[in-house]
PDB file of C-alpha atoms in Angstrom:
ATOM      1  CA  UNK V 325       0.000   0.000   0.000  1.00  0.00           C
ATOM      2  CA  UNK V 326       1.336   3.506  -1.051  1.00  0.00           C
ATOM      3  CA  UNK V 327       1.641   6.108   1.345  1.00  0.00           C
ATOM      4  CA  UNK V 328      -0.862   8.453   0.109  1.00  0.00           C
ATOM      5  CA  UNK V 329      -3.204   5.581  -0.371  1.00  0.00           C
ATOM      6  CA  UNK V 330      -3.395   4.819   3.902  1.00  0.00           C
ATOM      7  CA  UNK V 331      -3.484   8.515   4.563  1.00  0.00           C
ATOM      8  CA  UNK V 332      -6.718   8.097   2.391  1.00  0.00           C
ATOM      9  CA  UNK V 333      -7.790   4.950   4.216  1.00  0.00           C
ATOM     10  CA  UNK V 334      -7.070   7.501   7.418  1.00  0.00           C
ATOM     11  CA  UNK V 335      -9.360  10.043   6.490  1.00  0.00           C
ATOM     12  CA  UNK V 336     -11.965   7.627   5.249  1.00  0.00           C
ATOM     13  CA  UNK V 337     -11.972   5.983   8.804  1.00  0.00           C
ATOM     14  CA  UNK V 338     -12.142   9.331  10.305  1.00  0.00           C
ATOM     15  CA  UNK V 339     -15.748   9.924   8.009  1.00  0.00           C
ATOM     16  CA  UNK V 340     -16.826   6.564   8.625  1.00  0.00           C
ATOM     17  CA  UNK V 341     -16.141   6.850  12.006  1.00  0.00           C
ATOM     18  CA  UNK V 342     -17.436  10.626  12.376  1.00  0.00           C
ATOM     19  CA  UNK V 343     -21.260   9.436  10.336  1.00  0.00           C
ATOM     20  CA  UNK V 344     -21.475   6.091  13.019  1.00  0.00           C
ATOM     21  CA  UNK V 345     -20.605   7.678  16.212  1.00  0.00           C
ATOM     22  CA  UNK V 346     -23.315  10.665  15.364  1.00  0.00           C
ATOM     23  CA  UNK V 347     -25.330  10.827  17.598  1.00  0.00           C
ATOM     24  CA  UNK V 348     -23.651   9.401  20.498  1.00  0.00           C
ATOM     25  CA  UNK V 349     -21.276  10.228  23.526  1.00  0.00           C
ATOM     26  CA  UNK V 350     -18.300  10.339  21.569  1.00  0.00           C
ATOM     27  CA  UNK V 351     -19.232  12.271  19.170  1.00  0.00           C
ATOM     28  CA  UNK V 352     -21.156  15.016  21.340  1.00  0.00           C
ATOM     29  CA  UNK V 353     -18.039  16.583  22.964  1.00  0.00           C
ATOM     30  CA  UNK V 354     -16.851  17.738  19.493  1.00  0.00           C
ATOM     31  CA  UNK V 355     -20.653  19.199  18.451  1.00  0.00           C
ATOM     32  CA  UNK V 356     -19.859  21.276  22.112  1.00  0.00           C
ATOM     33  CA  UNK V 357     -16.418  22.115  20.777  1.00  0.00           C
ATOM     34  CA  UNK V 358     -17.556  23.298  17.476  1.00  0.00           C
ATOM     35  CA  UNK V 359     -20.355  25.687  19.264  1.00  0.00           C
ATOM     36  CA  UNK V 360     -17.508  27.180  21.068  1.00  0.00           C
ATOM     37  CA  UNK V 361     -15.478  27.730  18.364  1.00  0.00           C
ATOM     38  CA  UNK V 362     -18.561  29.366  16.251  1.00  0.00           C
ATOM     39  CA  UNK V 363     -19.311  31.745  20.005  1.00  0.00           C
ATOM     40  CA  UNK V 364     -15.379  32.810  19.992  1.00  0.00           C
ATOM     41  CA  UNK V 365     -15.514  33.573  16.394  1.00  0.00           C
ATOM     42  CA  UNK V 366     -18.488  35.765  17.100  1.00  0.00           C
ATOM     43  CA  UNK V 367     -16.320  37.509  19.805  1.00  0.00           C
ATOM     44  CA  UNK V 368     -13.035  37.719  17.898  1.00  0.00           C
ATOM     45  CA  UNK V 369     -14.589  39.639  15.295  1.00  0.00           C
ATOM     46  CA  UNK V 370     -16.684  41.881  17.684  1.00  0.00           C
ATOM     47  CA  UNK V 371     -13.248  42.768  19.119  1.00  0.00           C
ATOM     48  CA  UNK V 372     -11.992  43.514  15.939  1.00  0.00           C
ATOM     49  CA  UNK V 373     -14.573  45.887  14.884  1.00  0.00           C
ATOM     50  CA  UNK V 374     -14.250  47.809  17.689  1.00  0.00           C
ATOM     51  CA  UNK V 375     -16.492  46.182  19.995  1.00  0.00           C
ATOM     52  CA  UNK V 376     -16.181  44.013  23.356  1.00  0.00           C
ATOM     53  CA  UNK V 377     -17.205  40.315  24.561  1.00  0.00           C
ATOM     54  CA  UNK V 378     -19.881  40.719  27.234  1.00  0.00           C
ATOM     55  CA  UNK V 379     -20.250  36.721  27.620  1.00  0.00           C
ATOM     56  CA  UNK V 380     -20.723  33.921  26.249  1.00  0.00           C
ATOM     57  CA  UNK V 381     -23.253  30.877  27.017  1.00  0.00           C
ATOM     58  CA  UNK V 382     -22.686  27.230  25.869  1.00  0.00           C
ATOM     59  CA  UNK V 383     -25.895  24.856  25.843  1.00  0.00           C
ATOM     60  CA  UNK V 384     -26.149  21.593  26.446  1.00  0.00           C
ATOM     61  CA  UNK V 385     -28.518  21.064  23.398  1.00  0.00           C
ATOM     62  CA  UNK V 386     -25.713  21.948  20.933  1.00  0.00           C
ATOM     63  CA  UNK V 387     -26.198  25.509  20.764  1.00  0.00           C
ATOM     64  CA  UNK V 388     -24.922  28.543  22.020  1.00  0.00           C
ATOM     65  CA  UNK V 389     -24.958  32.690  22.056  1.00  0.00           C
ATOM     66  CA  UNK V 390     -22.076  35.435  22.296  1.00  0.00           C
ATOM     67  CA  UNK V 391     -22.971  38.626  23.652  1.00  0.00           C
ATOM     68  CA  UNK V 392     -20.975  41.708  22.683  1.00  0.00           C
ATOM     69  CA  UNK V 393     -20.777  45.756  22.002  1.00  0.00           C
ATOM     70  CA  UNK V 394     -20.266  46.763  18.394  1.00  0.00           C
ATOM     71  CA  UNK V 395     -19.947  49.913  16.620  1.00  0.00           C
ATOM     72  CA  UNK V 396     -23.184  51.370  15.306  1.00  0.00           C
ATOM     73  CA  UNK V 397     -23.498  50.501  11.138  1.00  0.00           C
ATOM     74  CA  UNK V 398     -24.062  48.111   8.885  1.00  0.00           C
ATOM     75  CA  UNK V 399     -20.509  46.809   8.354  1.00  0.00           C
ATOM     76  CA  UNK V 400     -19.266  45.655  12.051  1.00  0.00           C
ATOM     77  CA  UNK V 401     -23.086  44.334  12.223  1.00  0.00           C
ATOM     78  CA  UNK V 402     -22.571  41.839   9.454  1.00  0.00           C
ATOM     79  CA  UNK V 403     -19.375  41.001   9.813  1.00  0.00           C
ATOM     80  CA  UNK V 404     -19.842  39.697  13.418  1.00  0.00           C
ATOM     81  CA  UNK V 405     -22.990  37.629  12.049  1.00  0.00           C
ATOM     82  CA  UNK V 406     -21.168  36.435   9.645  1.00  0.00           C
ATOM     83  CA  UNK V 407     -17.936  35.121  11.776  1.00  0.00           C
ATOM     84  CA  UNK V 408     -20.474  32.231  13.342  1.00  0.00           C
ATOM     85  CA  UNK V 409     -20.617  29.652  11.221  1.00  0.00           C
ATOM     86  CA  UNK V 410     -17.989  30.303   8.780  1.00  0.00           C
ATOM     87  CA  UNK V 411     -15.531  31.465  11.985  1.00  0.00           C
ATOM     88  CA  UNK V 412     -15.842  27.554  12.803  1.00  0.00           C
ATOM     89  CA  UNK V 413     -15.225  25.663   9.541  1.00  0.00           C
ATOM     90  CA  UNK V 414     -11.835  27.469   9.260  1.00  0.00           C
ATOM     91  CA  UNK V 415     -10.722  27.342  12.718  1.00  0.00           C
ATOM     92  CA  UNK V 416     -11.351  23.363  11.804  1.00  0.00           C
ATOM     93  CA  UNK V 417      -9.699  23.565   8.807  1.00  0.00           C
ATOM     94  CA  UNK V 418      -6.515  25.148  10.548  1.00  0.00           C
ATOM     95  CA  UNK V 419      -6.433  22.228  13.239  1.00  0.00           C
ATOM     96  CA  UNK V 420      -6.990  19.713  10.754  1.00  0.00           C
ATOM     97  CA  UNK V 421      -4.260  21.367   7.882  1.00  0.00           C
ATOM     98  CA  UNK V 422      -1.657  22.211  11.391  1.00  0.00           C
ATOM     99  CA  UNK V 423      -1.663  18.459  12.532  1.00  0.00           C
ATOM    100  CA  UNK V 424      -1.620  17.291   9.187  1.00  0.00           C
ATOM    101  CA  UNK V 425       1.571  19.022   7.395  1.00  0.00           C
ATOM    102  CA  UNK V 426       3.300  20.425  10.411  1.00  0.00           C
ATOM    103  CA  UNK V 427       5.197  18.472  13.690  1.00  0.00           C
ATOM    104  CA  UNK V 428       3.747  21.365  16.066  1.00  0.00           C
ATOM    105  CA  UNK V 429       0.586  19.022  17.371  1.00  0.00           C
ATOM    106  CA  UNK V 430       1.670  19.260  20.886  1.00  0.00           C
ATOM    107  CA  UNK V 431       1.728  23.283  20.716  1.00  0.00           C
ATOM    108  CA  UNK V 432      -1.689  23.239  19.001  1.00  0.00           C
ATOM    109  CA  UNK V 433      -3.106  21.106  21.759  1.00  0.00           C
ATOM    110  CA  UNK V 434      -1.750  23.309  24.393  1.00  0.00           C
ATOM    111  CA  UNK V 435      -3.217  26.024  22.575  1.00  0.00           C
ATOM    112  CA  UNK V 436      -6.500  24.717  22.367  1.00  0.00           C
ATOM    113  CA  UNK V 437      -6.254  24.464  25.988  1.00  0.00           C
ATOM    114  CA  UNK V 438      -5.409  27.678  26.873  1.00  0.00           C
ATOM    115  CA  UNK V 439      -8.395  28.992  24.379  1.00  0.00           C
ATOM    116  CA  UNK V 440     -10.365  27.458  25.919  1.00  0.00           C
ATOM    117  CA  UNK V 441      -9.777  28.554  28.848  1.00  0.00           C
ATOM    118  CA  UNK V 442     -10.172  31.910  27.613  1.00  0.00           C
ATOM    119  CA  UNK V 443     -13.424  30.852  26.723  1.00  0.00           C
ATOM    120  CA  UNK V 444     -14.311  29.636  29.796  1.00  0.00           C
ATOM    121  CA  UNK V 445     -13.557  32.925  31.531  1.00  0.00           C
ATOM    122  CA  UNK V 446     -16.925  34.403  29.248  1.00  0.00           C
ATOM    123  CA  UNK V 447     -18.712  31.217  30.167  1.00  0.00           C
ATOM    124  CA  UNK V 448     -18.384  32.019  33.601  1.00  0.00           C
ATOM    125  CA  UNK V 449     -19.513  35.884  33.451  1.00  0.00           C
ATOM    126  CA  UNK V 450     -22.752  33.904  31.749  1.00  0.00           C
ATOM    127  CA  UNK V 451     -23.173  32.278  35.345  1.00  0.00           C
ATOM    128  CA  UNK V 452     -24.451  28.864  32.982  1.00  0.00           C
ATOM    129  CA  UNK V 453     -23.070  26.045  34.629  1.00  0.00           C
ATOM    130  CA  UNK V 454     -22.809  23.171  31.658  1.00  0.00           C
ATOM    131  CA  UNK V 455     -20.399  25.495  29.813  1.00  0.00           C
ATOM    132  CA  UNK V 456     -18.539  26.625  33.291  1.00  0.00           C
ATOM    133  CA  UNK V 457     -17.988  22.890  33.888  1.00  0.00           C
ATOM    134  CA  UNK V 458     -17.253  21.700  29.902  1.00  0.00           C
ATOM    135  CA  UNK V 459     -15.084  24.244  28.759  1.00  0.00           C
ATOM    136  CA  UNK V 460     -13.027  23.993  31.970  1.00  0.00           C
ATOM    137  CA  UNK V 461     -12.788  20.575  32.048  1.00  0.00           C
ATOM    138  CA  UNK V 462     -12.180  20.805  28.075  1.00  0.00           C
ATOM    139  CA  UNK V 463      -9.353  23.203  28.499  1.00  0.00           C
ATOM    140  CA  UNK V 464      -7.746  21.147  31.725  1.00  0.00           C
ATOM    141  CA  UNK V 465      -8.184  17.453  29.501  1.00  0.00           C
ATOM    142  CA  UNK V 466      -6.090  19.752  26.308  1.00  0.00           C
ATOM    143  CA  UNK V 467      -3.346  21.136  28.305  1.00  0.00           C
ATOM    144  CA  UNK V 468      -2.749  17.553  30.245  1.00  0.00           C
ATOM    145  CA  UNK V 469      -2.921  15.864  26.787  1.00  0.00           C
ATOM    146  CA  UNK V 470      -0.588  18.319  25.558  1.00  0.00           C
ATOM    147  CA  UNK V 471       2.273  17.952  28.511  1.00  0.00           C
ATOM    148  CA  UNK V 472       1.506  13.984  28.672  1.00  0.00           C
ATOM    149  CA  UNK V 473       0.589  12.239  26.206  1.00  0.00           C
ATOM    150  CA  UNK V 474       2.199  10.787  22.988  1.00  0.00           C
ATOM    151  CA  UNK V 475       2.492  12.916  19.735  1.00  0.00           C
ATOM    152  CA  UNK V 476       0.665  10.226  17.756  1.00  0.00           C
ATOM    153  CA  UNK V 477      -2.110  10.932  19.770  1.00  0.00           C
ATOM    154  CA  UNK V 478      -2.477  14.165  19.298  1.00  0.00           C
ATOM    155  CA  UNK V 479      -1.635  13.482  15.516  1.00  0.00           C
ATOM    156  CA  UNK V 480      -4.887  11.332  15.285  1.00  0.00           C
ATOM    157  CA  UNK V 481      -7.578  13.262  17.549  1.00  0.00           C
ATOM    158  CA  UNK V 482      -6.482  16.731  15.892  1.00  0.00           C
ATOM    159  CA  UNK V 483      -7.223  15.434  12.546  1.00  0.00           C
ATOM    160  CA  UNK V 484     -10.031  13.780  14.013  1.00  0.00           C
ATOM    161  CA  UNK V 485     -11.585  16.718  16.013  1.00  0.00           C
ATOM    162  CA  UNK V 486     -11.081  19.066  12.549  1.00  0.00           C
ATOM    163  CA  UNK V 487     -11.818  17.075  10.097  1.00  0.00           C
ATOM    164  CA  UNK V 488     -15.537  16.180  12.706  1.00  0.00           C
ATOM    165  CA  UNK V 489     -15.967  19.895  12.950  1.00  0.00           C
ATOM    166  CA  UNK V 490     -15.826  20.642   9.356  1.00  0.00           C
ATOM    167  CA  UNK V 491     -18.732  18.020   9.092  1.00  0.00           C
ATOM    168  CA  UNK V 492     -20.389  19.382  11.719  1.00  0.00           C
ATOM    169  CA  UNK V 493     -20.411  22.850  10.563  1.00  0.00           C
ATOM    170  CA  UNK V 494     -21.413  21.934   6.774  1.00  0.00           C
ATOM    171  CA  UNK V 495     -24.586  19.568   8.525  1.00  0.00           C
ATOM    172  CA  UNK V 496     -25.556  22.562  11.176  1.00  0.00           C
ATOM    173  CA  UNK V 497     -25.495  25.189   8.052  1.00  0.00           C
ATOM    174  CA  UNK V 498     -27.478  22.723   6.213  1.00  0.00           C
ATOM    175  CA  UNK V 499     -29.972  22.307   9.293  1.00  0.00           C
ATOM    176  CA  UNK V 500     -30.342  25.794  11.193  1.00  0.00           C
ATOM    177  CA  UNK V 501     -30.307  27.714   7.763  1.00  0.00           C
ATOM    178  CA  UNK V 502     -31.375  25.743   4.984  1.00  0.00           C
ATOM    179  CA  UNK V 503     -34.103  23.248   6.264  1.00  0.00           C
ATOM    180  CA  UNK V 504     -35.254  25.633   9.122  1.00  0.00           C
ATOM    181  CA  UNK V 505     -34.784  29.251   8.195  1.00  0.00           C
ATOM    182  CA  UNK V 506     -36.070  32.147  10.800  1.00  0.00           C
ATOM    183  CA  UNK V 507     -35.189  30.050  14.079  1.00  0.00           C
ATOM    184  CA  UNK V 508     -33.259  33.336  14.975  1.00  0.00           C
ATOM    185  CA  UNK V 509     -29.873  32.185  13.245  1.00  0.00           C
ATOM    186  CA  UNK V 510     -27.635  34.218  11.866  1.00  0.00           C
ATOM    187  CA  UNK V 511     -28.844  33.970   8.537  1.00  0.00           C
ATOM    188  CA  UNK V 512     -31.796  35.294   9.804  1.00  0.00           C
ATOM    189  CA  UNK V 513     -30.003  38.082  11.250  1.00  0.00           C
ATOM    190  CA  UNK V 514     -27.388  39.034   8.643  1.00  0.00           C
ATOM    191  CA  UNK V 515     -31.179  38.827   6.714  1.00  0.00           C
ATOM    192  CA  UNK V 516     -32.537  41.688   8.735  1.00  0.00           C
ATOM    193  CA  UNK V 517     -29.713  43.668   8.333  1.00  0.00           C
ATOM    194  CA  UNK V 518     -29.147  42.984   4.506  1.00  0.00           C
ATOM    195  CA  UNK V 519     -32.514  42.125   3.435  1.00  0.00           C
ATOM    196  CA  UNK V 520     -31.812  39.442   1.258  1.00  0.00           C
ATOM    197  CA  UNK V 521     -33.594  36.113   2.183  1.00  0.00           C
ATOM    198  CA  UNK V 522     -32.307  33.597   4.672  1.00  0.00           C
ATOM    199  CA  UNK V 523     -32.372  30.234   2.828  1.00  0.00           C
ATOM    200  CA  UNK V 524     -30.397  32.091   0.504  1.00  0.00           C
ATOM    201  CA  UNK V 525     -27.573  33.545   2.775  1.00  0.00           C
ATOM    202  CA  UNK V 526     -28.152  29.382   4.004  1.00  0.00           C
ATOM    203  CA  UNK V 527     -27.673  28.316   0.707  1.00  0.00           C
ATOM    204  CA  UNK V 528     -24.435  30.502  -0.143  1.00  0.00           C
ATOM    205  CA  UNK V 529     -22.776  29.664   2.959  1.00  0.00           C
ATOM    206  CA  UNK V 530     -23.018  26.049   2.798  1.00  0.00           C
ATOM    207  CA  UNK V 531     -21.545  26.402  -0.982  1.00  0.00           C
ATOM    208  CA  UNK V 532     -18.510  28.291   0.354  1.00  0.00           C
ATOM    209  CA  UNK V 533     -18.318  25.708   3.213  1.00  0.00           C
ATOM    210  CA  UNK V 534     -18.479  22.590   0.267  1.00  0.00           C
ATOM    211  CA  UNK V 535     -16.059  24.466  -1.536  1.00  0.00           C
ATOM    212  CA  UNK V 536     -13.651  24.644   1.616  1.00  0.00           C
ATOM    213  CA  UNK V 537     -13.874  21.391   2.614  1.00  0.00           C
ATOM    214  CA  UNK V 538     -13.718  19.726  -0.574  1.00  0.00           C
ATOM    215  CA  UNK V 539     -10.118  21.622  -1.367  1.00  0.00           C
ATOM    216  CA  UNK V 540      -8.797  20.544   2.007  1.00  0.00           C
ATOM    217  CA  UNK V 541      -9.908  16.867   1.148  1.00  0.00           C
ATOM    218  CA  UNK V 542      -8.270  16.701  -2.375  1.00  0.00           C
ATOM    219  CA  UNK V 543      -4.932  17.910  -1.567  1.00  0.00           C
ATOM    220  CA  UNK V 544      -5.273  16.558   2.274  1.00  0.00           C
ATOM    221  CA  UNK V 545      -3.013  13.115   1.067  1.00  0.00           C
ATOM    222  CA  UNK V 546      -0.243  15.893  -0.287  1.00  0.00           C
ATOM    223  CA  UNK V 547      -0.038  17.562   3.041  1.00  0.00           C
ATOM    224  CA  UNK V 548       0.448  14.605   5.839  1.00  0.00           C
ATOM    225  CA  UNK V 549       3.996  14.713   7.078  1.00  0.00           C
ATOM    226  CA  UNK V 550       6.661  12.914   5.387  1.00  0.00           C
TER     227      UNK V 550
END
């Protein structure tokens, strides 16, 4: 067997493994991950349009809300809708693409770890106790990982936990905007603020997530480590 061919076998086993552990235990942590990545993304771009995180809550039903000051006008409005979903599917692009073509796994864990604790600190001004206690315990299990355990550990579950949230994000898009517009999401927001339709703010961002993820896949064998 060629070497690209088992990094292909890898990532198959990573889908595979991703579509049968759905809706179960294993599987949930990352769905809780990927809403705090898509809250944090909210709040990094609030901060960079001039505004401030407030807090943040994390739900136990796989959902979430960031709370933050913006600038007054149209632009810092949409960009910070915007930053949700699409926020996510690169931050798990980046963990997937680090672990894949770089030796720096170990840092990225530990950074994960200390983001999350980061997180945590907005979680906590939320006073919601399921995020207090997962994002802690989320940041403490990524920064032991990280100082203890093997580097083709954190080879595997990196991959794993971006290659799950890319998944995630495309299937959530697909869900919250597409198949049930005006729940509140932030297609229905950025629709307020734009006036174009929902679905179709839905439908564009799950094309630019397809087209993301799909150009990570192809060349994904041409970027594992030698």
């Amino acid at each position: 067997m060629t070497k690209n061919n088992k990094q292909l076998f890898i990532l198959i086993g990573m889908f595979i493994t991703s579509f049968a552990l759905w809706n179960t235990i294993i599987i949930y942590p990352i769905k809780i991950f990927v809403v705090m990545l898509h809250e944090i993304s909210h709040g990094l771009m609030a901060e960079l349009v001039g505004g401030d995180i407030i807090k943040i809550e994390i739900d136990p039903r796989i959902g979430g809300s960031c709370t933050s000051t913006r600038p007054p006008g149209f632009m810092p409005s949409f960009l910070i809708a915007s930053a949700g979903y699409l926020g996510s599917l690169l931050w798990g692009v980046l963990i997937f693409l680090i672990a894949a073509r770089t030796n720096y796994e170990r840092y990225l864990s530990a950074f994960i770890g200390i983001g999350s604790l980061i997180i945590t600190y907005y979680v906590i001004k939320s006073g919601e106790l399921f995020g207090i206690i997962f994002c802690a315990c989320f940041s403490i299990f990524m920064l032991v990982a990280a100082k203890f355990l093997p580097l083709v550990f954190h080879d595997y579950f990196l991959k794993f936990i971006g290659l799950t949230s890319c998944l995630y994000v495309i299937l959530d898009i697909k869900s919250d905007l597409i198949s049930r517009s005006n729940i509140g999401s932030d297609a229905d927001v950025i629709s307020q603020i734009t006036g174009i339709p929902s679905i179709a703010i839905g439908i564009t961002w799950l094309v630019i997530a397809l087209i993301i993820v799909y150009f990570m896949l192809k060349n994904s064998t041409l970027l594992f480590k030698n």
